[in-house]
Amino acid sequence: MPLTPLDIHNKEFSRRLRGYDEDEVNEFLDQVIKDYEIVIRENKELQNQLLAVQEKLDHFANIEETLSKTIIVAQEAADEVKNNAKKEAQLIIKEAEKNADRIINESLAKSRKVSLEVEELKKQASIYRARFRTLVEAQLELLSQEGWESLEDKNPEREAREVY
């Protein structure tokens, strides 16, 4: 058990004939007591400082642990957001591909329809042309028949009036 300043102060030494000077020993013991009290006080202050530093260290360790957990949670959240963004991008791409396929199919259908309509119009134009040719040929044939010349008037005055 360590000595206290009181133990030093209360210590009594036995006396002998040729012993130490009592006043000198008492002065020395008083100085030892003072120094010992200073050492004890400094030791307590250092222990208190050590406790304060340990509390701060524990506090910072807690902050570090909290920050580490926060970083891990943030990283996990970032990974989740990234994965969700990739999934959403894939869905958007698939939807765009479906829309592109639909638009292409609609365009092909419209193209086929227009092509069929063009072919139909060509056939109708060909039929109209053939009918018109037949009609014109029939009319020419009628005009080339012999009855028309007798209808013509040989009057030159009349012919001159018709020209103008």
mmCIF file of C-alpha atoms in Angstrom:
data_model
loop_
_atom_site.group_PDB
_atom_site.id
_atom_site.type_symbol
_atom_site.label_atom_id
_atom_site.label_comp_id
_atom_site.label_asym_id
_atom_site.label_seq_id
_atom_site.Cartn_x
_atom_site.Cartn_y
_atom_site.Cartn_z
ATOM 1 C CA MET A 1 0.000 0.000 0.000
ATOM 2 C CA PRO A 2 1.498 3.384 -0.988
ATOM 3 C CA LEU A 3 2.453 5.931 1.592
ATOM 4 C CA THR A 4 0.318 8.983 2.069
ATOM 5 C CA PRO A 5 1.648 12.377 3.131
ATOM 6 C CA LEU A 6 -0.028 11.783 6.479
ATOM 7 C CA ASP A 7 1.917 8.508 6.916
ATOM 8 C CA ILE A 8 5.152 10.357 6.321
ATOM 9 C CA HIS A 9 4.119 13.157 8.652
ATOM 10 C CA ASN A 10 3.165 10.792 11.494
ATOM 11 C CA LYS A 11 6.216 8.581 11.176
ATOM 12 C CA GLU A 12 8.288 8.540 14.311
ATOM 13 C CA PHE A 13 11.767 7.212 14.461
ATOM 14 C CA SER A 14 13.354 5.647 17.503
ATOM 15 C CA ARG A 15 16.019 7.666 19.251
ATOM 16 C CA ARG A 16 19.596 6.672 19.768
ATOM 17 C CA LEU A 17 22.482 8.279 21.265
ATOM 18 C CA ARG A 18 24.298 9.262 18.210
ATOM 19 C CA GLY A 19 21.282 9.556 15.881
ATOM 20 C CA TYR A 20 20.391 12.097 13.314
ATOM 21 C CA ASP A 21 19.541 15.676 14.124
ATOM 22 C CA GLU A 22 15.792 15.605 14.779
ATOM 23 C CA ASP A 23 15.099 19.100 13.392
ATOM 24 C CA GLU A 24 17.004 18.337 10.239
ATOM 25 C CA VAL A 25 15.135 15.062 9.745
ATOM 26 C CA ASN A 26 11.786 16.825 10.416
ATOM 27 C CA GLU A 27 12.645 19.552 7.874
ATOM 28 C CA PHE A 28 13.574 16.942 5.338
ATOM 29 C CA LEU A 29 10.374 14.997 6.026
ATOM 30 C CA ASP A 30 8.350 18.211 5.656
ATOM 31 C CA GLN A 31 9.983 18.812 2.275
ATOM 32 C CA VAL A 32 9.307 15.174 1.267
ATOM 33 C CA ILE A 33 5.671 15.595 2.344
ATOM 34 C CA LYS A 34 5.295 18.750 0.236
ATOM 35 C CA ASP A 35 6.923 17.139 -2.805
ATOM 36 C CA TYR A 36 4.939 13.960 -2.302
ATOM 37 C CA GLU A 37 1.682 15.969 -2.108
ATOM 38 C CA ILE A 38 2.664 17.759 -5.340
ATOM 39 C CA VAL A 39 3.395 14.428 -7.025
ATOM 40 C CA ILE A 40 0.070 12.991 -5.822
ATOM 41 C CA ARG A 41 -1.805 16.104 -7.037
ATOM 42 C CA GLU A 42 -0.048 15.980 -10.428
ATOM 43 C CA ASN A 43 -0.809 12.273 -10.632
ATOM 44 C CA LYS A 44 -4.523 12.934 -9.972
ATOM 45 C CA GLU A 45 -4.527 15.741 -12.549
ATOM 46 C CA LEU A 46 -2.863 13.461 -15.076
ATOM 47 C CA GLN A 47 -5.387 10.710 -14.295
ATOM 48 C CA ASN A 48 -8.207 13.221 -14.789
ATOM 49 C CA GLN A 49 -6.647 14.366 -18.059
ATOM 50 C CA LEU A 50 -6.206 10.758 -19.080
ATOM 51 C CA LEU A 51 -9.889 10.104 -18.344
ATOM 52 C CA ALA A 52 -10.885 13.184 -20.338
ATOM 53 C CA VAL A 53 -8.665 12.118 -23.234
ATOM 54 C CA GLN A 54 -10.049 8.575 -23.007
ATOM 55 C CA GLU A 55 -13.608 9.957 -23.115
ATOM 56 C CA LYS A 56 -12.716 12.014 -26.176
ATOM 57 C CA LEU A 57 -11.058 9.000 -27.737
ATOM 58 C CA ASP A 58 -14.174 6.914 -27.056
ATOM 59 C CA HIS A 59 -16.308 9.722 -28.485
ATOM 60 C CA PHE A 60 -14.182 9.899 -31.633
ATOM 61 C CA ALA A 61 -14.173 6.118 -31.889
ATOM 62 C CA ASN A 62 -17.990 6.224 -31.769
ATOM 63 C CA ILE A 63 -18.002 8.933 -34.420
ATOM 64 C CA GLU A 64 -15.623 6.871 -36.549
ATOM 65 C CA GLU A 65 -17.832 3.798 -36.174
ATOM 66 C CA THR A 66 -20.925 5.836 -37.017
ATOM 67 C CA LEU A 67 -19.197 7.336 -40.049
ATOM 68 C CA SER A 68 -18.078 3.900 -41.179
ATOM 69 C CA LYS A 69 -21.620 2.580 -40.883
ATOM 70 C CA THR A 70 -22.939 5.680 -42.646
ATOM 71 C CA ILE A 71 -20.452 5.235 -45.476
ATOM 72 C CA ILE A 72 -21.443 1.581 -45.809
ATOM 73 C CA VAL A 73 -25.138 2.505 -45.845
ATOM 74 C CA ALA A 74 -24.466 5.282 -48.373
ATOM 75 C CA GLN A 75 -22.473 2.883 -50.555
ATOM 76 C CA GLU A 76 -25.263 0.314 -50.388
ATOM 77 C CA ALA A 77 -27.818 2.996 -51.231
ATOM 78 C CA ALA A 78 -25.668 4.183 -54.131
ATOM 79 C CA ASP A 79 -25.321 0.608 -55.388
ATOM 80 C CA GLU A 80 -29.075 0.133 -55.116
ATOM 81 C CA VAL A 81 -29.746 3.387 -56.974
ATOM 82 C CA LYS A 82 -27.231 2.350 -59.623
ATOM 83 C CA ASN A 83 -28.835 -1.076 -60.024
ATOM 84 C CA ASN A 84 -32.310 0.457 -60.170
ATOM 85 C CA ALA A 85 -31.111 2.936 -62.782
ATOM 86 C CA LYS A 86 -29.665 0.090 -64.863
ATOM 87 C CA LYS A 87 -32.929 -1.854 -64.606
ATOM 88 C CA GLU A 88 -34.926 1.231 -65.544
ATOM 89 C CA ALA A 89 -32.605 1.908 -68.475
ATOM 90 C CA GLN A 90 -33.062 -1.672 -69.678
ATOM 91 C CA LEU A 91 -36.842 -1.299 -69.407
ATOM 92 C CA ILE A 92 -36.715 1.970 -71.329
ATOM 93 C CA ILE A 93 -34.560 0.353 -74.026
ATOM 94 C CA LYS A 94 -36.943 -2.617 -74.302
ATOM 95 C CA GLU A 95 -39.925 -0.263 -74.514
ATOM 96 C CA ALA A 96 -38.153 1.815 -77.173
ATOM 97 C CA GLU A 97 -37.344 -1.346 -79.141
ATOM 98 C CA LYS A 98 -40.987 -2.439 -78.940
ATOM 99 C CA ASN A 99 -42.108 1.002 -80.125
ATOM 100 C CA ALA A 100 -39.541 0.930 -82.927
ATOM 101 C CA ASP A 101 -40.732 -2.525 -84.018
ATOM 102 C CA ARG A 102 -44.354 -1.345 -83.890
ATOM 103 C CA ILE A 103 -43.536 1.775 -85.929
ATOM 104 C CA ILE A 104 -41.585 -0.277 -88.472
ATOM 105 C CA ASN A 105 -44.421 -2.800 -88.778
ATOM 106 C CA GLU A 106 -46.981 -0.022 -89.170
ATOM 107 C CA SER A 107 -44.786 1.658 -91.786
ATOM 108 C CA LEU A 108 -44.367 -1.615 -93.690
ATOM 109 C CA ALA A 109 -48.125 -2.174 -93.575
ATOM 110 C CA LYS A 110 -48.773 1.357 -94.829
ATOM 111 C CA SER A 111 -46.125 0.905 -97.518
ATOM 112 C CA ARG A 112 -47.767 -2.333 -98.677
ATOM 113 C CA LYS A 113 -51.160 -0.653 -98.663
ATOM 114 C CA VAL A 114 -49.849 2.315 -100.680
ATOM 115 C CA SER A 115 -48.095 -0.095 -103.063
ATOM 116 C CA LEU A 116 -51.344 -2.019 -103.570
ATOM 117 C CA GLU A 117 -53.213 1.234 -104.131
ATOM 118 C CA VAL A 118 -50.599 2.329 -106.689
ATOM 119 C CA GLU A 119 -50.900 -1.007 -108.489
ATOM 120 C CA GLU A 120 -54.691 -0.683 -108.441
ATOM 121 C CA LEU A 121 -54.469 2.863 -109.825
ATOM 122 C CA LYS A 122 -52.089 1.648 -112.567
ATOM 123 C CA LYS A 123 -54.560 -1.081 -113.501
ATOM 124 C CA GLN A 124 -57.439 1.385 -113.525
ATOM 125 C CA ALA A 125 -55.383 3.838 -115.627
ATOM 126 C CA SER A 126 -54.497 1.031 -118.017
ATOM 127 C CA ILE A 127 -58.147 -0.025 -118.253
ATOM 128 C CA TYR A 128 -59.243 3.598 -118.735
ATOM 129 C CA ARG A 129 -56.610 4.087 -121.411
ATOM 130 C CA ALA A 130 -57.645 0.925 -123.221
ATOM 131 C CA ARG A 131 -61.322 1.911 -123.065
ATOM 132 C CA PHE A 132 -60.536 5.448 -124.181
ATOM 133 C CA ARG A 133 -58.422 4.100 -127.066
ATOM 134 C CA THR A 134 -61.252 1.769 -128.040
ATOM 135 C CA LEU A 135 -63.692 4.672 -127.892
ATOM 136 C CA VAL A 136 -61.425 6.929 -129.967
ATOM 137 C CA GLU A 137 -60.815 4.136 -132.490
ATOM 138 C CA ALA A 138 -64.551 3.508 -132.703
ATOM 139 C CA GLN A 139 -65.166 7.216 -133.241
ATOM 140 C CA LEU A 140 -62.434 7.357 -135.916
ATOM 141 C CA GLU A 141 -63.962 4.365 -137.592
ATOM 142 C CA LEU A 142 -67.310 6.102 -137.564
ATOM 143 C CA LEU A 143 -65.735 9.196 -139.057
ATOM 144 C CA SER A 144 -64.026 7.235 -141.777
ATOM 145 C CA GLN A 145 -67.271 5.596 -142.869
ATOM 146 C CA GLU A 146 -68.773 6.837 -146.041
ATOM 147 C CA GLY A 147 -71.825 8.749 -145.047
ATOM 148 C CA TRP A 148 -70.053 11.816 -143.753
ATOM 149 C CA GLU A 149 -68.931 13.231 -147.057
ATOM 150 C CA SER A 150 -72.421 13.734 -148.285
ATOM 151 C CA LEU A 151 -73.162 15.852 -145.268
ATOM 152 C CA GLU A 152 -70.387 18.214 -146.008
ATOM 153 C CA ASP A 153 -71.496 21.426 -147.689
ATOM 154 C CA LYS A 154 -69.502 22.468 -150.698
ATOM 155 C CA ASN A 155 -70.254 26.130 -150.170
ATOM 156 C CA PRO A 156 -66.912 27.989 -149.875
ATOM 157 C CA GLU A 157 -68.456 30.960 -148.085
ATOM 158 C CA ARG A 158 -69.738 28.808 -145.355
ATOM 159 C CA GLU A 159 -66.390 27.089 -144.992
ATOM 160 C CA ALA A 160 -64.622 30.444 -144.665
ATOM 161 C CA ARG A 161 -67.043 31.545 -141.915
ATOM 162 C CA GLU A 162 -66.539 28.342 -139.981
ATOM 163 C CA VAL A 163 -62.758 28.724 -140.025
ATOM 164 C CA TYR A 164 -62.916 32.148 -138.449
#
